[in-house]
mmCIF file with all atom_site columns, C-alpha atoms in Angstrom:
data_model
loop_
_atom_site.group_PDB
_atom_site.id
_atom_site.type_symbol
_atom_site.label_atom_id
_atom_site.label_alt_id
_atom_site.label_comp_id
_atom_site.label_asym_id
_atom_site.label_entity_id
_atom_site.label_seq_id
_atom_site.pdbx_PDB_ins_code
_atom_site.Cartn_x
_atom_site.Cartn_y
_atom_site.Cartn_z
_atom_site.occupancy
_atom_site.B_iso_or_equiv
_atom_site.pdbx_formal_charge
_atom_site.auth_seq_id
_atom_site.auth_comp_id
_atom_site.auth_asym_id
_atom_site.auth_atom_id
_atom_site.pdbx_PDB_model_num
ATOM 1   C CA . ALA A 1 1   ? -79.986  59.400 12.656  1.00 78.00 ? 1   ALA A CA 1
ATOM 2   C CA . GLN A 1 2   ? -83.697  58.955 12.994  1.00 86.00 ? 2   GLN A CA 1
ATOM 3   C CA . ARG A 1 3   ? -83.882  55.429 14.800  1.00 91.00 ? 3   ARG A CA 1
ATOM 4   C CA . VAL A 1 4   ? -86.608  53.484 16.236  1.00 95.00 ? 4   VAL A CA 1
ATOM 5   C CA . THR A 1 5   ? -85.751  50.481 19.316  1.00 97.00 ? 5   THR A CA 1
ATOM 6   C CA . GLN A 1 6   ? -87.519  48.133 20.982  1.00 97.00 ? 6   GLN A CA 1
ATOM 7   C CA . PRO A 1 7   ? -84.838  45.902 22.817  1.00 96.00 ? 7   PRO A CA 1
ATOM 8   C CA . GLU A 1 8   ? -87.693  43.293 23.777  1.00 96.00 ? 8   GLU A CA 1
ATOM 9   C CA . LYS A 1 9   ? -87.889  40.181 21.059  1.00 96.00 ? 9   LYS A CA 1
ATOM 10  C CA . LEU A 1 10  ? -90.828  38.943 23.116  1.00 97.00 ? 10  LEU A CA 1
ATOM 11  C CA . LEU A 1 11  ? -92.455  39.714 26.475  1.00 98.00 ? 11  LEU A CA 1
ATOM 12  C CA . SER A 1 12  ? -94.329  36.645 28.353  1.00 97.00 ? 12  SER A CA 1
ATOM 13  C CA . VAL A 1 13  ? -97.110  37.179 30.974  1.00 97.00 ? 13  VAL A CA 1
ATOM 14  C CA . PHE A 1 14  ? -99.847  35.716 32.513  1.00 97.00 ? 14  PHE A CA 1
ATOM 15  C CA . LYS A 1 15  ? -103.000 36.670 32.185  1.00 97.00 ? 15  LYS A CA 1
ATOM 16  C CA . GLY A 1 16  ? -104.130 39.592 34.354  1.00 97.00 ? 16  GLY A CA 1
ATOM 17  C CA . ALA A 1 17  ? -100.098 40.389 34.735  1.00 98.00 ? 17  ALA A CA 1
ATOM 18  C CA . PRO A 1 18  ? -98.957  44.096 34.064  1.00 97.00 ? 18  PRO A CA 1
ATOM 19  C CA . VAL A 1 19  ? -97.585  45.261 30.815  1.00 97.00 ? 19  VAL A CA 1
ATOM 20  C CA . GLU A 1 20  ? -94.908  47.339 29.461  1.00 97.00 ? 20  GLU A CA 1
ATOM 21  C CA . LEU A 1 21  ? -93.684  47.245 25.725  1.00 98.00 ? 21  LEU A CA 1
ATOM 22  C CA . LYS A 1 22  ? -90.465  48.983 25.556  1.00 98.00 ? 22  LYS A CA 1
ATOM 23  C CA . CYS A 1 23  ? -89.670  51.896 22.530  1.00 97.00 ? 23  CYS A CA 1
ATOM 24  C CA . ASN A 1 24  ? -86.930  54.440 22.447  1.00 97.00 ? 24  ASN A CA 1
ATOM 25  C CA . TYR A 1 25  ? -86.553  57.057 19.227  1.00 95.00 ? 25  TYR A CA 1
ATOM 26  C CA . SER A 1 26  ? -83.759  58.890 18.272  1.00 93.00 ? 26  SER A CA 1
ATOM 27  C CA . TYR A 1 27  ? -85.452  62.029 16.196  1.00 87.00 ? 27  TYR A CA 1
ATOM 28  C CA . SER A 1 28  ? -84.308  65.551 16.654  1.00 80.00 ? 28  SER A CA 1
ATOM 29  C CA . GLY A 1 29  ? -87.339  67.190 15.799  1.00 78.00 ? 29  GLY A CA 1
ATOM 30  C CA . SER A 1 30  ? -90.605  66.756 16.939  1.00 79.00 ? 30  SER A CA 1
ATOM 31  C CA . PRO A 1 31  ? -91.345  63.441 17.333  1.00 81.00 ? 31  PRO A CA 1
ATOM 32  C CA . GLU A 1 32  ? -95.239  61.885 16.515  1.00 87.00 ? 32  GLU A CA 1
ATOM 33  C CA . LEU A 1 33  ? -95.618  58.519 17.608  1.00 91.00 ? 33  LEU A CA 1
ATOM 34  C CA . PHE A 1 34  ? -97.380  55.090 16.826  1.00 93.00 ? 34  PHE A CA 1
ATOM 35  C CA . TRP A 1 35  ? -97.470  51.883 18.453  1.00 95.00 ? 35  TRP A CA 1
ATOM 36  C CA . TYR A 1 36  ? -98.361  49.619 15.388  1.00 95.00 ? 36  TYR A CA 1
ATOM 37  C CA . VAL A 1 37  ? -99.825  45.922 16.181  1.00 96.00 ? 37  VAL A CA 1
ATOM 38  C CA . GLN A 1 38  ? -100.601 42.904 14.888  1.00 95.00 ? 38  GLN A CA 1
ATOM 39  C CA . TYR A 1 39  ? -102.591 39.874 15.381  1.00 95.00 ? 39  TYR A CA 1
ATOM 40  C CA . SER A 1 40  ? -102.544 36.552 14.506  1.00 92.00 ? 40  SER A CA 1
ATOM 41  C CA . ARG A 1 41  ? -103.566 36.160 10.395  1.00 90.00 ? 41  ARG A CA 1
ATOM 42  C CA . GLN A 1 42  ? -104.012 39.853 10.434  1.00 93.00 ? 42  GLN A CA 1
ATOM 43  C CA . ARG A 1 43  ? -103.075 43.218 8.887   1.00 94.00 ? 43  ARG A CA 1
ATOM 44  C CA . LEU A 1 44  ? -100.980 45.573 10.735  1.00 95.00 ? 44  LEU A CA 1
ATOM 45  C CA . GLN A 1 45  ? -103.127 47.506 12.005  1.00 93.00 ? 45  GLN A CA 1
ATOM 46  C CA . LEU A 1 46  ? -102.385 51.301 14.434  1.00 92.00 ? 46  LEU A CA 1
ATOM 47  C CA . LEU A 1 47  ? -103.118 50.879 17.923  1.00 94.00 ? 47  LEU A CA 1
ATOM 48  C CA . LEU A 1 48  ? -102.884 54.050 18.898  1.00 91.00 ? 48  LEU A CA 1
ATOM 49  C CA . ARG A 1 49  ? -100.710 57.499 18.409  1.00 87.00 ? 49  ARG A CA 1
ATOM 50  C CA . HIS A 1 50  ? -99.081  60.179 21.041  1.00 84.00 ? 50  HIS A CA 1
ATOM 51  C CA . ILE A 1 51  ? -100.797 63.399 19.501  1.00 77.00 ? 51  ILE A CA 1
ATOM 52  C CA . SER A 1 52  ? -104.269 61.256 20.543  1.00 77.00 ? 52  SER A CA 1
ATOM 53  C CA . ARG A 1 53  ? -103.489 60.900 24.342  1.00 74.00 ? 53  ARG A CA 1
ATOM 54  C CA . GLU A 1 54  ? -106.103 58.141 24.472  1.00 80.00 ? 54  GLU A CA 1
ATOM 55  C CA . SER A 1 55  ? -106.703 54.473 25.256  1.00 82.00 ? 55  SER A CA 1
ATOM 56  C CA . ILE A 1 56  ? -107.071 51.674 23.077  1.00 86.00 ? 56  ILE A CA 1
ATOM 57  C CA . LYS A 1 57  ? -108.209 48.390 24.234  1.00 91.00 ? 57  LYS A CA 1
ATOM 58  C CA . GLY A 1 58  ? -106.916 49.663 27.896  1.00 92.00 ? 58  GLY A CA 1
ATOM 59  C CA . PHE A 1 59  ? -103.514 50.474 25.985  1.00 95.00 ? 59  PHE A CA 1
ATOM 60  C CA . THR A 1 60  ? -101.794 53.800 27.040  1.00 94.00 ? 60  THR A CA 1
ATOM 61  C CA . ALA A 1 61  ? -98.537  55.036 26.284  1.00 94.00 ? 61  ALA A CA 1
ATOM 62  C CA . ASP A 1 62  ? -97.078  58.271 26.987  1.00 88.00 ? 62  ASP A CA 1
ATOM 63  C CA . LEU A 1 63  ? -94.053  60.404 25.293  1.00 90.00 ? 63  LEU A CA 1
ATOM 64  C CA . ASN A 1 64  ? -91.202  60.944 27.075  1.00 91.00 ? 64  ASN A CA 1
ATOM 65  C CA . LYS A 1 65  ? -89.395  63.447 25.255  1.00 88.00 ? 65  LYS A CA 1
ATOM 66  C CA . GLY A 1 66  ? -86.250  63.891 28.124  1.00 91.00 ? 66  GLY A CA 1
ATOM 67  C CA . GLU A 1 67  ? -85.901  59.715 28.352  1.00 92.00 ? 67  GLU A CA 1
ATOM 68  C CA . THR A 1 68  ? -86.869  60.023 24.238  1.00 93.00 ? 68  THR A CA 1
ATOM 69  C CA . SER A 1 69  ? -89.280  56.786 25.542  1.00 94.00 ? 69  SER A CA 1
ATOM 70  C CA . PHE A 1 70  ? -92.769  55.889 23.619  1.00 95.00 ? 70  PHE A CA 1
ATOM 71  C CA . HIS A 1 71  ? -93.310  53.104 25.988  1.00 97.00 ? 71  HIS A CA 1
ATOM 72  C CA . LEU A 1 72  ? -96.551  50.705 25.813  1.00 96.00 ? 72  LEU A CA 1
ATOM 73  C CA . LYS A 1 73  ? -98.759  49.950 28.685  1.00 96.00 ? 73  LYS A CA 1
ATOM 74  C CA . LYS A 1 74  ? -101.545 48.136 29.708  1.00 96.00 ? 74  LYS A CA 1
ATOM 75  C CA . PRO A 1 75  ? -102.379 47.623 33.629  1.00 96.00 ? 75  PRO A CA 1
ATOM 76  C CA . PHE A 1 76  ? -103.867 44.154 33.384  1.00 97.00 ? 76  PHE A CA 1
ATOM 77  C CA . ALA A 1 77  ? -102.949 41.398 30.097  1.00 97.00 ? 77  ALA A CA 1
ATOM 78  C CA . GLN A 1 78  ? -105.705 39.726 28.066  1.00 97.00 ? 78  GLN A CA 1
ATOM 79  C CA . GLU A 1 79  ? -105.183 36.746 26.529  1.00 97.00 ? 79  GLU A CA 1
ATOM 80  C CA . GLU A 1 80  ? -106.259 37.951 23.052  1.00 97.00 ? 80  GLU A CA 1
ATOM 81  C CA . ASP A 1 81  ? -103.806 41.171 23.626  1.00 97.00 ? 81  ASP A CA 1
ATOM 82  C CA . SER A 1 82  ? -101.259 37.934 22.534  1.00 98.00 ? 82  SER A CA 1
ATOM 83  C CA . ALA A 1 83  ? -99.526  39.696 19.421  1.00 97.00 ? 83  ALA A CA 1
ATOM 84  C CA . MET A 1 84  ? -96.935  42.013 17.341  1.00 97.00 ? 84  MET A CA 1
ATOM 85  C CA . TYR A 1 85  ? -96.299  45.303 18.098  1.00 98.00 ? 85  TYR A CA 1
ATOM 86  C CA . TYR A 1 86  ? -94.693  47.813 16.347  1.00 97.00 ? 86  TYR A CA 1
ATOM 87  C CA . CYS A 1 87  ? -93.392  50.967 17.673  1.00 97.00 ? 87  CYS A CA 1
ATOM 88  C CA . ALA A 1 88  ? -93.320  53.936 14.683  1.00 94.00 ? 88  ALA A CA 1
ATOM 89  C CA . LEU A 1 89  ? -91.465  57.428 14.113  1.00 92.00 ? 89  LEU A CA 1
ATOM 90  C CA . GLY A 1 90  ? -93.131  59.015 11.896  1.00 87.00 ? 90  GLY A CA 1
ATOM 91  C CA . ARG A 1 91  ? -92.000  62.267 9.752   1.00 76.00 ? 91  ARG A CA 1
ATOM 92  C CA . GLY A 1 92  ? -92.379  64.245 7.461   1.00 65.00 ? 92  GLY A CA 1
ATOM 93  C CA . THR A 1 93  ? -93.562  67.943 6.484   1.00 57.00 ? 93  THR A CA 1
ATOM 94  C CA . GLY A 1 94  ? -95.802  69.360 3.456   1.00 51.00 ? 94  GLY A CA 1
ATOM 95  C CA . GLY A 1 95  ? -97.343  65.740 3.383   1.00 50.00 ? 95  GLY A CA 1
ATOM 96  C CA . TYR A 1 96  ? -94.871  63.754 3.298   1.00 57.00 ? 96  TYR A CA 1
ATOM 97  C CA . ASN A 1 97  ? -95.152  61.148 5.847   1.00 74.00 ? 97  ASN A CA 1
ATOM 98  C CA . LYS A 1 98  ? -92.713  57.981 6.146   1.00 86.00 ? 98  LYS A CA 1
ATOM 99  C CA . LEU A 1 99  ? -93.140  55.519 9.534   1.00 91.00 ? 99  LEU A CA 1
ATOM 100 C CA . ILE A 1 100 ? -89.622  54.316 10.700  1.00 92.00 ? 100 ILE A CA 1
ATOM 101 C CA . PHE A 1 101 ? -90.217  50.919 12.356  1.00 95.00 ? 101 PHE A CA 1
ATOM 102 C CA . GLY A 1 102 ? -88.931  49.081 15.237  1.00 96.00 ? 102 GLY A CA 1
ATOM 103 C CA . ALA A 1 103 ? -88.091  45.209 14.757  1.00 97.00 ? 103 ALA A CA 1
ATOM 104 C CA . GLY A 1 104 ? -91.001  44.461 16.646  1.00 97.00 ? 104 GLY A CA 1
ATOM 105 C CA . THR A 1 105 ? -91.683  43.187 19.925  1.00 98.00 ? 105 THR A CA 1
ATOM 106 C CA . ARG A 1 106 ? -94.420  39.731 20.628  1.00 98.00 ? 106 ARG A CA 1
ATOM 107 C CA . LEU A 1 107 ? -96.575  39.752 23.685  1.00 98.00 ? 107 LEU A CA 1
ATOM 108 C CA . ALA A 1 108 ? -97.614  36.158 24.422  1.00 98.00 ? 108 ALA A CA 1
ATOM 109 C CA . VAL A 1 109 ? -100.300 36.197 27.428  1.00 98.00 ? 109 VAL A CA 1
ATOM 110 C CA . HIS A 1 110 ? -100.281 32.806 29.260  1.00 97.00 ? 110 HIS A CA 1
ATOM 111 C CA . PRO A 1 111 ? -103.526 31.784 30.582  1.00 95.00 ? 111 PRO A CA 1
ATOM 112 C CA . GLU B 2 1   ? -115.896 51.492 2.877   1.00 55.00 ? 1   GLU B CA 1
ATOM 113 C CA . THR B 2 2   ? -113.198 48.460 1.261   1.00 72.00 ? 2   THR B CA 1
ATOM 114 C CA . GLY B 2 3   ? -109.729 47.993 2.512   1.00 91.00 ? 3   GLY B CA 1
ATOM 115 C CA . VAL B 2 4   ? -106.475 47.984 0.955   1.00 96.00 ? 4   VAL B CA 1
ATOM 116 C CA . THR B 2 5   ? -105.562 45.291 -1.029  1.00 96.00 ? 5   THR B CA 1
ATOM 117 C CA . GLN B 2 6   ? -102.587 43.333 -2.815  1.00 97.00 ? 6   GLN B CA 1
ATOM 118 C CA . SER B 2 7   ? -101.969 41.244 -5.857  1.00 97.00 ? 7   SER B CA 1
ATOM 119 C CA . PRO B 2 8   ? -100.318 38.874 -5.777  1.00 97.00 ? 8   PRO B CA 1
ATOM 120 C CA . THR B 2 9   ? -100.644 36.964 -2.345  1.00 97.00 ? 9   THR B CA 1
ATOM 121 C CA . HIS B 2 10  ? -96.760  35.342 -3.088  1.00 96.00 ? 10  HIS B CA 1
ATOM 122 C CA . LEU B 2 11  ? -95.144  34.957 -5.713  1.00 96.00 ? 11  LEU B CA 1
ATOM 123 C CA . ILE B 2 12  ? -91.283  33.295 -6.053  1.00 98.00 ? 12  ILE B CA 1
ATOM 124 C CA . LYS B 2 13  ? -88.961  34.751 -8.325  1.00 98.00 ? 13  LYS B CA 1
ATOM 125 C CA . THR B 2 14  ? -85.211  33.991 -9.677  1.00 98.00 ? 14  THR B CA 1
ATOM 126 C CA . ARG B 2 15  ? -82.373  35.854 -9.307  1.00 98.00 ? 15  ARG B CA 1
ATOM 127 C CA . GLY B 2 16  ? -81.725  38.596 -11.711 1.00 98.00 ? 16  GLY B CA 1
ATOM 128 C CA . GLN B 2 17  ? -85.444  38.806 -12.731 1.00 98.00 ? 17  GLN B CA 1
ATOM 129 C CA . GLN B 2 18  ? -88.060  41.491 -12.278 1.00 98.00 ? 18  GLN B CA 1
ATOM 130 C CA . VAL B 2 19  ? -91.473  41.824 -10.583 1.00 98.00 ? 19  VAL B CA 1
ATOM 131 C CA . THR B 2 20  ? -94.388  43.817 -10.086 1.00 98.00 ? 20  THR B CA 1
ATOM 132 C CA . LEU B 2 21  ? -96.290  43.935 -7.081  1.00 98.00 ? 21  LEU B CA 1
ATOM 133 C CA . ARG B 2 22  ? -99.857  45.625 -7.106  1.00 98.00 ? 22  ARG B CA 1
ATOM 134 C CA . CYS B 2 23  ? -101.902 47.740 -4.176  1.00 97.00 ? 23  CYS B CA 1
ATOM 135 C CA . SER B 2 24  ? -104.858 49.512 -5.014  1.00 96.00 ? 24  SER B CA 1
ATOM 136 C CA . SER B 2 25  ? -105.440 52.214 -2.057  1.00 93.00 ? 25  SER B CA 1
ATOM 137 C CA . GLN B 2 26  ? -108.696 52.474 0.009   1.00 91.00 ? 26  GLN B CA 1
ATOM 138 C CA . SER B 2 27  ? -111.648 54.406 -0.947  1.00 87.00 ? 27  SER B CA 1
ATOM 139 C CA . GLY B 2 28  ? -111.044 58.315 -0.956  1.00 85.00 ? 28  GLY B CA 1
ATOM 140 C CA . HIS B 2 29  ? -107.381 58.015 -0.054  1.00 89.00 ? 29  HIS B CA 1
ATOM 141 C CA . ASN B 2 30  ? -104.759 59.507 -2.513  1.00 89.00 ? 30  ASN B CA 1
ATOM 142 C CA . THR B 2 31  ? -100.904 58.367 -0.963  1.00 91.00 ? 31  THR B CA 1
ATOM 143 C CA . VAL B 2 32  ? -99.435  55.064 -1.211  1.00 94.00 ? 32  VAL B CA 1
ATOM 144 C CA . SER B 2 33  ? -96.304  54.016 0.290   1.00 94.00 ? 33  SER B CA 1
ATOM 145 C CA . TRP B 2 34  ? -94.564  51.154 -0.276  1.00 97.00 ? 34  TRP B CA 1
ATOM 146 C CA . TYR B 2 35  ? -92.436  49.188 2.455   1.00 97.00 ? 35  TYR B CA 1
ATOM 147 C CA . GLN B 2 36  ? -90.424  46.106 3.285   1.00 98.00 ? 36  GLN B CA 1
ATOM 148 C CA . GLN B 2 37  ? -90.870  43.566 5.817   1.00 96.00 ? 37  GLN B CA 1
ATOM 149 C CA . ALA B 2 38  ? -87.459  41.242 6.303   1.00 95.00 ? 38  ALA B CA 1
ATOM 150 C CA . LEU B 2 39  ? -88.155  38.291 8.577   1.00 92.00 ? 39  LEU B CA 1
ATOM 151 C CA . GLY B 2 40  ? -87.515  39.188 11.539  1.00 90.00 ? 40  GLY B CA 1
ATOM 152 C CA . GLN B 2 41  ? -87.425  42.826 10.969  1.00 93.00 ? 41  GLN B CA 1
ATOM 153 C CA . GLY B 2 42  ? -89.944  46.037 11.698  1.00 95.00 ? 42  GLY B CA 1
ATOM 154 C CA . PRO B 2 43  ? -91.606  47.225 7.905   1.00 96.00 ? 43  PRO B CA 1
ATOM 155 C CA . GLN B 2 44  ? -88.378  49.493 5.916   1.00 96.00 ? 44  GLN B CA 1
ATOM 156 C CA . PHE B 2 45  ? -90.268  52.091 4.471   1.00 94.00 ? 45  PHE B CA 1
ATOM 157 C CA . ILE B 2 46  ? -89.226  52.085 0.256   1.00 96.00 ? 46  ILE B CA 1
ATOM 158 C CA . PHE B 2 47  ? -91.076  55.017 -0.906  1.00 94.00 ? 47  PHE B CA 1
ATOM 159 C CA . GLN B 2 48  ? -94.233  57.175 -1.294  1.00 92.00 ? 48  GLN B CA 1
ATOM 160 C CA . TYR B 2 49  ? -96.814  58.615 -3.547  1.00 93.00 ? 49  TYR B CA 1
ATOM 161 C CA . TYR B 2 50  ? -98.654  61.720 -4.604  1.00 89.00 ? 50  TYR B CA 1
ATOM 162 C CA . ARG B 2 51  ? -100.968 62.254 -6.912  1.00 87.00 ? 51  ARG B CA 1
ATOM 163 C CA . GLU B 2 52  ? -98.945  60.115 -9.416  1.00 91.00 ? 52  GLU B CA 1
ATOM 164 C CA . GLU B 2 53  ? -95.589  61.165 -8.127  1.00 91.00 ? 53  GLU B CA 1
ATOM 165 C CA . GLU B 2 54  ? -93.040  60.164 -5.841  1.00 91.00 ? 54  GLU B CA 1
ATOM 166 C CA . ASN B 2 55  ? -92.901  61.983 -2.588  1.00 86.00 ? 55  ASN B CA 1
ATOM 167 C CA . GLY B 2 56  ? -90.322  60.730 -0.558  1.00 86.00 ? 56  GLY B CA 1
ATOM 168 C CA . ARG B 2 57  ? -87.654  57.645 -0.559  1.00 90.00 ? 57  ARG B CA 1
ATOM 169 C CA . GLY B 2 58  ? -86.135  55.718 1.478   1.00 91.00 ? 58  GLY B CA 1
ATOM 170 C CA . ASN B 2 59  ? -82.299  54.109 1.476   1.00 92.00 ? 59  ASN B CA 1
ATOM 171 C CA . PHE B 2 60  ? -83.363  51.902 -1.413  1.00 96.00 ? 60  PHE B CA 1
ATOM 172 C CA . PRO B 2 61  ? -81.571  51.301 -4.260  1.00 97.00 ? 61  PRO B CA 1
ATOM 173 C CA . PRO B 2 62  ? -82.670  52.850 -8.062  1.00 96.00 ? 62  PRO B CA 1
ATOM 174 C CA . ARG B 2 63  ? -84.087  49.108 -9.051  1.00 98.00 ? 63  ARG B CA 1
ATOM 175 C CA . PHE B 2 64  ? -87.100  49.549 -6.601  1.00 98.00 ? 64  PHE B CA 1
ATOM 176 C CA . SER B 2 65  ? -89.256  51.740 -8.855  1.00 97.00 ? 65  SER B CA 1
ATOM 177 C CA . GLY B 2 66  ? -92.723  52.365 -8.794  1.00 96.00 ? 66  GLY B CA 1
ATOM 178 C CA . LEU B 2 67  ? -96.193  54.238 -9.868  1.00 96.00 ? 67  LEU B CA 1
ATOM 179 C CA . GLN B 2 68  ? -98.989  55.507 -8.785  1.00 95.00 ? 68  GLN B CA 1
ATOM 180 C CA . PHE B 2 69  ? -102.084 55.968 -11.192 1.00 94.00 ? 69  PHE B CA 1
ATOM 181 C CA . PRO B 2 70  ? -105.065 58.488 -11.728 1.00 93.00 ? 70  PRO B CA 1
ATOM 182 C CA . ASN B 2 71  ? -107.499 56.299 -9.540  1.00 90.00 ? 71  ASN B CA 1
ATOM 183 C CA . TYR B 2 72  ? -104.087 56.220 -6.960  1.00 90.00 ? 72  TYR B CA 1
ATOM 184 C CA . SER B 2 73  ? -103.150 52.199 -6.796  1.00 94.00 ? 73  SER B CA 1
ATOM 185 C CA . SER B 2 74  ? -99.984  51.578 -7.045  1.00 96.00 ? 74  SER B CA 1
ATOM 186 C CA . GLU B 2 75  ? -97.388  49.793 -8.509  1.00 98.00 ? 75  GLU B CA 1
ATOM 187 C CA . LEU B 2 76  ? -93.823  48.628 -7.129  1.00 98.00 ? 76  LEU B CA 1
ATOM 188 C CA . ASN B 2 77  ? -91.431  46.955 -9.574  1.00 98.00 ? 77  ASN B CA 1
ATOM 189 C CA . VAL B 2 78  ? -88.157  45.718 -8.564  1.00 98.00 ? 78  VAL B CA 1
ATOM 190 C CA . ASN B 2 79  ? -85.140  45.076 -11.792 1.00 97.00 ? 79  ASN B CA 1
ATOM 191 C CA . ALA B 2 80  ? -82.423  42.330 -11.433 1.00 98.00 ? 80  ALA B CA 1
ATOM 192 C CA . LEU B 2 81  ? -83.825  40.924 -7.908  1.00 98.00 ? 81  LEU B CA 1
ATOM 193 C CA . GLU B 2 82  ? -81.305  39.234 -5.719  1.00 98.00 ? 82  GLU B CA 1
ATOM 194 C CA . LEU B 2 83  ? -81.488  36.904 -2.571  1.00 97.00 ? 83  LEU B CA 1
ATOM 195 C CA . ASP B 2 84  ? -82.318  39.768 0.085   1.00 97.00 ? 84  ASP B CA 1
ATOM 196 C CA . ASP B 2 85  ? -84.818  40.630 -2.083  1.00 98.00 ? 85  ASP B CA 1
ATOM 197 C CA . SER B 2 86  ? -87.390  37.932 -0.725  1.00 98.00 ? 86  SER B CA 1
ATOM 198 C CA . ALA B 2 87  ? -89.680  39.925 2.019   1.00 98.00 ? 87  ALA B CA 1
ATOM 199 C CA . LEU B 2 88  ? -92.966  40.874 2.887   1.00 97.00 ? 88  LEU B CA 1
ATOM 200 C CA . TYR B 2 89  ? -94.132  43.623 0.821   1.00 98.00 ? 89  TYR B CA 1
ATOM 201 C CA . LEU B 2 90  ? -96.786  45.850 2.500   1.00 98.00 ? 90  LEU B CA 1
ATOM 202 C CA . CYS B 2 91  ? -98.803  48.592 0.756   1.00 97.00 ? 91  CYS B CA 1
ATOM 203 C CA . ALA B 2 92  ? -99.852  51.144 3.272   1.00 95.00 ? 92  ALA B CA 1
ATOM 204 C CA . SER B 2 93  ? -102.244 54.203 2.342   1.00 93.00 ? 93  SER B CA 1
ATOM 205 C CA . SER B 2 94  ? -103.712 57.352 3.821   1.00 88.00 ? 94  SER B CA 1
ATOM 206 C CA . LEU B 2 95  ? -105.072 61.054 3.392   1.00 82.00 ? 95  LEU B CA 1
ATOM 207 C CA . ALA B 2 96  ? -101.858 63.455 2.283   1.00 73.00 ? 96  ALA B CA 1
ATOM 208 C CA . GLY B 2 97  ? -100.584 64.997 5.872   1.00 66.00 ? 97  GLY B CA 1
ATOM 209 C CA . ASN B 2 98  ? -98.270  64.101 8.721   1.00 59.00 ? 98  ASN B CA 1
ATOM 210 C CA . HIS B 2 99  ? -101.195 63.089 11.135  1.00 64.00 ? 99  HIS B CA 1
ATOM 211 C CA . ASN B 2 100 ? -103.345 61.100 8.743   1.00 74.00 ? 100 ASN B CA 1
ATOM 212 C CA . GLU B 2 101 ? -103.194 56.731 9.327   1.00 83.00 ? 101 GLU B CA 1
ATOM 213 C CA . GLN B 2 102 ? -101.604 54.554 7.146   1.00 90.00 ? 102 GLN B CA 1
ATOM 214 C CA . PHE B 2 103 ? -103.789 51.649 6.437   1.00 92.00 ? 103 PHE B CA 1
ATOM 215 C CA . PHE B 2 104 ? -101.996 48.533 5.443   1.00 96.00 ? 104 PHE B CA 1
ATOM 216 C CA . GLY B 2 105 ? -102.451 45.740 3.444   1.00 97.00 ? 105 GLY B CA 1
ATOM 217 C CA . PRO B 2 106 ? -101.920 42.397 4.107   1.00 96.00 ? 106 PRO B CA 1
ATOM 218 C CA . GLY B 2 107 ? -98.854  42.463 1.890   1.00 97.00 ? 107 GLY B CA 1
ATOM 219 C CA . THR B 2 108 ? -97.327  40.711 -1.079  1.00 98.00 ? 108 THR B CA 1
ATOM 220 C CA . ARG B 2 109 ? -94.714  37.688 -0.459  1.00 97.00 ? 109 ARG B CA 1
ATOM 221 C CA . LEU B 2 110 ? -92.010  37.485 -2.301  1.00 98.00 ? 110 LEU B CA 1
ATOM 222 C CA . THR B 2 111 ? -89.452  34.711 -2.726  1.00 98.00 ? 111 THR B CA 1
ATOM 223 C CA . VAL B 2 112 ? -86.051  35.011 -5.197  1.00 98.00 ? 112 VAL B CA 1
ATOM 224 C CA . LEU B 2 113 ? -84.419  31.775 -5.318  1.00 97.00 ? 113 LEU B CA 1
#
C-alpha cells in the first residue's frame, strides 16, 4: 500500500541550527515526491518536488530510493521557516495525479 | 491570475443532513481534486475531476460525491453526514498530468454536531 510517514509531529530548533524533517514512503513504482508547507493563516503551498532538484528558501530534499526516504533539509533555520510541513507522494497515470500526504511535522524555530 | 477559492469558509450541520461545498479552480486549470483533512492529520484524497468526469477516487464511501462544471469549478456533496465527517475540506486545482503542481484553496471547515 502507498503510504507516507513523517515520524515527528513537532521539531523545535533555535535560529541558525540545521533542520532535517524526515519523510519515508512506501510505493512499489517510481515515486514522485513533494514537500508542501503551510505557514500560519495561509493555504497549503508547494515548497519543492524531487524532479526539480532545486533549492527553495534554502531547503533541499534528496530522494533516496534505497532507504525510501525524502528528508527535507536546511543548514541554517530562520524564524520565518516556522510552519507545518507535509511530505506527499504523487501517484497516477494518464493524467490522474492524486497526492498521498503524511501527517505533517510542525517546525518551530526559536530566536 | 485568480487563485483557488472555496465557499463557504465555515459550516455547521447536524448528523444525517446533507452538505454542498464549492470550489472555483485557478484560471486555466482543468482538473480539480478534493481532500479531507481531519484535525492533526494530513489531507486525504477524496476524488479528482477532469473534463466533468470523476478521474480517480480515494477510500471514501459513495455518500461523498462531486461534480465538475464546464467552467471547471466543482462541488463536493456529502449525504447522511456523520460526526466523523467534521474536518477541513480542501480543493486543489491543476492542469492534467502527473507532474503538474496542485494549487490549494483555503478550505471549508465543516463541523457536524
